[in-house]
Amino acid sequence: MSREPRSYRALKDGCEITPLWGTVQVAEYGPESRYDFTITETLPVAFVRMRFAGRILATLEEIAANFHDDILRLRPIANVAAISRELWLRSKHGTWRFFRIENAGLIELGRDGRPLGV
């Protein structure tokens, strides 16, 4: 994934989704930023990294491989029940996919923040 500045359009669009999940606090952008924003006032508190996905319909394995560096940036955040480390992907057409980063891999989330297929 490129190291270009975050897309403010994607950030704005992402923030429009989050009222369903909680209150957004945008993180200060910098080369050492681990996440783009947090979603608070709900449990779990989410630390979210957003990225553009050229191929949004990829498998979990392909997502894990394509966004390996972003996942590694989120891993140092504590993996406890009250905290969720998340990767949000957006396509050029505005389609979103959401993933929770667990120690054993990725879990896809629905638009409401709950795991899919549960």
PDB file of C-alpha atoms in Angstrom:
ATOM      1  CA  MET A   1       0.000   0.000   0.000  1.00  0.00           C
ATOM      2  CA  SER A   2       1.288   3.457  -0.775  1.00  0.00           C
ATOM      3  CA  ARG A   3       2.341   5.928   1.894  1.00  0.00           C
ATOM      4  CA  GLU A   4       0.470   8.857   0.379  1.00  0.00           C
ATOM      5  CA  PRO A   5      -1.601  11.198   2.582  1.00  0.00           C
ATOM      6  CA  ARG A   6      -4.979   9.887   3.644  1.00  0.00           C
ATOM      7  CA  SER A   7      -7.902  10.650   1.413  1.00  0.00           C
ATOM      8  CA  TYR A   8     -10.060  13.301   3.027  1.00  0.00           C
ATOM      9  CA  ARG A   9     -13.001  12.246   0.858  1.00  0.00           C
ATOM     10  CA  ALA A  10     -12.727   8.673   2.180  1.00  0.00           C
ATOM     11  CA  LEU A  11     -12.317  10.013   5.724  1.00  0.00           C
ATOM     12  CA  LYS A  12     -15.434  12.169   5.325  1.00  0.00           C
ATOM     13  CA  ASP A  13     -17.405   9.239   3.872  1.00  0.00           C
ATOM     14  CA  GLY A  14     -16.148   6.950   6.624  1.00  0.00           C
ATOM     15  CA  CYS A  15     -17.175   9.419   9.309  1.00  0.00           C
ATOM     16  CA  GLU A  16     -20.706   9.426   7.864  1.00  0.00           C
ATOM     17  CA  ILE A  17     -20.944   5.684   8.579  1.00  0.00           C
ATOM     18  CA  THR A  18     -19.748   5.899  12.164  1.00  0.00           C
ATOM     19  CA  PRO A  19     -22.805   7.518  13.828  1.00  0.00           C
ATOM     20  CA  LEU A  20     -24.250   4.020  13.724  1.00  0.00           C
ATOM     21  CA  TRP A  21     -21.253   2.864  15.777  1.00  0.00           C
ATOM     22  CA  GLY A  22     -20.377   5.778  18.118  1.00  0.00           C
ATOM     23  CA  THR A  23     -18.578   9.124  18.307  1.00  0.00           C
ATOM     24  CA  VAL A  24     -15.601   9.736  16.010  1.00  0.00           C
ATOM     25  CA  GLN A  25     -12.305  11.282  17.078  1.00  0.00           C
ATOM     26  CA  VAL A  26     -10.012  11.879  14.100  1.00  0.00           C
ATOM     27  CA  ALA A  27      -6.332  11.191  14.806  1.00  0.00           C
ATOM     28  CA  GLU A  28      -3.573  13.604  13.898  1.00  0.00           C
ATOM     29  CA  TYR A  29      -2.010  12.490  10.633  1.00  0.00           C
ATOM     30  CA  GLY A  30       1.702  11.734  10.532  1.00  0.00           C
ATOM     31  CA  PRO A  31       4.185   9.133   9.259  1.00  0.00           C
ATOM     32  CA  GLU A  32       3.980   7.202  12.523  1.00  0.00           C
ATOM     33  CA  SER A  33       0.178   7.215  12.831  1.00  0.00           C
ATOM     34  CA  ARG A  34      -1.191   3.779  13.614  1.00  0.00           C
ATOM     35  CA  TYR A  35      -4.828   4.647  12.894  1.00  0.00           C
ATOM     36  CA  ASP A  36      -6.952   7.332  11.216  1.00  0.00           C
ATOM     37  CA  PHE A  37      -9.675   7.722  13.851  1.00  0.00           C
ATOM     38  CA  THR A  38     -11.249   6.151  16.911  1.00  0.00           C
ATOM     39  CA  ILE A  39     -14.887   5.393  17.540  1.00  0.00           C
ATOM     40  CA  THR A  40     -15.701   5.975  21.197  1.00  0.00           C
ATOM     41  CA  GLU A  41     -18.687   5.939  23.554  1.00  0.00           C
ATOM     42  CA  THR A  42     -19.391   2.339  22.619  1.00  0.00           C
ATOM     43  CA  LEU A  43     -17.798  -0.951  23.510  1.00  0.00           C
ATOM     44  CA  PRO A  44     -15.590  -2.007  22.040  1.00  0.00           C
ATOM     45  CA  VAL A  45     -13.738   1.248  21.338  1.00  0.00           C
ATOM     46  CA  ALA A  46     -12.505   0.988  17.742  1.00  0.00           C
ATOM     47  CA  PHE A  47      -9.141   2.094  16.353  1.00  0.00           C
ATOM     48  CA  VAL A  48      -9.724   2.364  12.607  1.00  0.00           C
ATOM     49  CA  ARG A  49      -7.334   2.524   9.668  1.00  0.00           C
ATOM     50  CA  MET A  50      -8.996   3.339   6.327  1.00  0.00           C
ATOM     51  CA  ARG A  51      -7.594   2.428   2.950  1.00  0.00           C
ATOM     52  CA  PHE A  52      -8.550   2.417  -0.713  1.00  0.00           C
ATOM     53  CA  ALA A  53      -9.033  -1.067  -2.156  1.00  0.00           C
ATOM     54  CA  GLY A  54      -8.605  -1.457  -5.892  1.00  0.00           C
ATOM     55  CA  ARG A  55     -10.206  -4.886  -5.641  1.00  0.00           C
ATOM     56  CA  ILE A  56     -12.903  -4.723  -2.970  1.00  0.00           C
ATOM     57  CA  LEU A  57     -14.282  -8.249  -3.561  1.00  0.00           C
ATOM     58  CA  ALA A  58     -11.072  -9.999  -2.486  1.00  0.00           C
ATOM     59  CA  THR A  59     -11.001 -12.962  -0.105  1.00  0.00           C
ATOM     60  CA  LEU A  60      -9.943 -12.550   3.537  1.00  0.00           C
ATOM     61  CA  GLU A  61      -6.572 -14.068   2.666  1.00  0.00           C
ATOM     62  CA  GLU A  62      -6.053 -11.609  -0.205  1.00  0.00           C
ATOM     63  CA  ILE A  63      -7.084  -8.674   2.022  1.00  0.00           C
ATOM     64  CA  ALA A  64      -4.622  -9.830   4.704  1.00  0.00           C
ATOM     65  CA  ALA A  65      -1.830 -10.050   2.120  1.00  0.00           C
ATOM     66  CA  ASN A  66      -2.640  -6.792   0.300  1.00  0.00           C
ATOM     67  CA  PHE A  67      -2.938  -4.749   3.511  1.00  0.00           C
ATOM     68  CA  HIS A  68      -0.258  -6.535   5.519  1.00  0.00           C
ATOM     69  CA  ASP A  69       1.586  -3.319   6.460  1.00  0.00           C
ATOM     70  CA  ASP A  70      -1.606  -1.618   7.648  1.00  0.00           C
ATOM     71  CA  ILE A  71      -2.542  -4.648   9.733  1.00  0.00           C
ATOM     72  CA  LEU A  72       0.939  -4.690  11.277  1.00  0.00           C
ATOM     73  CA  ARG A  73       0.536  -1.009  12.253  1.00  0.00           C
ATOM     74  CA  LEU A  74      -2.632  -1.837  14.196  1.00  0.00           C
ATOM     75  CA  ARG A  75      -1.371  -5.020  15.891  1.00  0.00           C
ATOM     76  CA  PRO A  76       0.492  -3.249  18.761  1.00  0.00           C
ATOM     77  CA  ILE A  77      -2.831  -1.821  19.983  1.00  0.00           C
ATOM     78  CA  ALA A  78      -4.075  -4.027  22.820  1.00  0.00           C
ATOM     79  CA  ASN A  79      -6.262  -6.931  21.732  1.00  0.00           C
ATOM     80  CA  VAL A  80      -8.781  -7.020  24.573  1.00  0.00           C
ATOM     81  CA  ALA A  81     -12.584  -7.255  24.644  1.00  0.00           C
ATOM     82  CA  ALA A  82     -13.004  -3.473  25.144  1.00  0.00           C
ATOM     83  CA  ILE A  83     -10.854  -2.558  22.092  1.00  0.00           C
ATOM     84  CA  SER A  84     -11.338  -3.348  18.413  1.00  0.00           C
ATOM     85  CA  ARG A  85      -8.568  -2.908  15.835  1.00  0.00           C
ATOM     86  CA  GLU A  86     -10.247  -2.340  12.475  1.00  0.00           C
ATOM     87  CA  LEU A  87      -9.379  -1.975   8.820  1.00  0.00           C
ATOM     88  CA  TRP A  88     -11.980  -0.219   6.669  1.00  0.00           C
ATOM     89  CA  LEU A  89     -11.662  -0.515   2.905  1.00  0.00           C
ATOM     90  CA  ARG A  90     -13.358   1.669   0.306  1.00  0.00           C
ATOM     91  CA  SER A  91     -13.586   1.082  -3.445  1.00  0.00           C
ATOM     92  CA  LYS A  92     -13.497   3.815  -6.074  1.00  0.00           C
ATOM     93  CA  HIS A  93     -17.270   3.352  -6.418  1.00  0.00           C
ATOM     94  CA  GLY A  94     -17.914   4.023  -2.709  1.00  0.00           C
ATOM     95  CA  THR A  95     -18.392   0.403  -1.650  1.00  0.00           C
ATOM     96  CA  TRP A  96     -17.129  -0.335   1.862  1.00  0.00           C
ATOM     97  CA  ARG A  97     -15.877  -3.459   3.645  1.00  0.00           C
ATOM     98  CA  PHE A  98     -14.987  -3.572   7.328  1.00  0.00           C
ATOM     99  CA  PHE A  99     -12.633  -5.963   9.151  1.00  0.00           C
ATOM    100  CA  ARG A 100     -11.688  -6.563  12.765  1.00  0.00           C
ATOM    101  CA  ILE A 101      -8.065  -7.567  13.228  1.00  0.00           C
ATOM    102  CA  GLU A 102      -7.738 -10.500  15.607  1.00  0.00           C
ATOM    103  CA  ASN A 103      -4.549 -12.327  16.539  1.00  0.00           C
ATOM    104  CA  ALA A 104      -5.640 -15.299  14.426  1.00  0.00           C
ATOM    105  CA  GLY A 105      -6.700 -13.290  11.363  1.00  0.00           C
ATOM    106  CA  LEU A 106      -9.446 -11.030  10.059  1.00  0.00           C
ATOM    107  CA  ILE A 107     -13.144 -11.064  10.865  1.00  0.00           C
ATOM    108  CA  GLU A 108     -15.437  -9.264   8.427  1.00  0.00           C
ATOM    109  CA  LEU A 109     -17.914  -6.858   9.982  1.00  0.00           C
ATOM    110  CA  GLY A 110     -21.246  -5.631   8.703  1.00  0.00           C
ATOM    111  CA  ARG A 111     -22.126  -1.981   8.318  1.00  0.00           C
ATOM    112  CA  ASP A 112     -23.452  -2.075  11.892  1.00  0.00           C
ATOM    113  CA  GLY A 113     -20.071  -3.169  13.295  1.00  0.00           C
ATOM    114  CA  ARG A 114     -21.149  -6.714  14.132  1.00  0.00           C
ATOM    115  CA  PRO A 115     -19.364  -9.776  12.730  1.00  0.00           C
ATOM    116  CA  LEU A 116     -20.926 -11.155   9.546  1.00  0.00           C
ATOM    117  CA  GLY A 117     -22.259 -14.687   9.583  1.00  0.00           C
ATOM    118  CA  VAL A 118     -22.725 -14.834  13.360  1.00  0.00           C
TER     119      VAL A 118
END
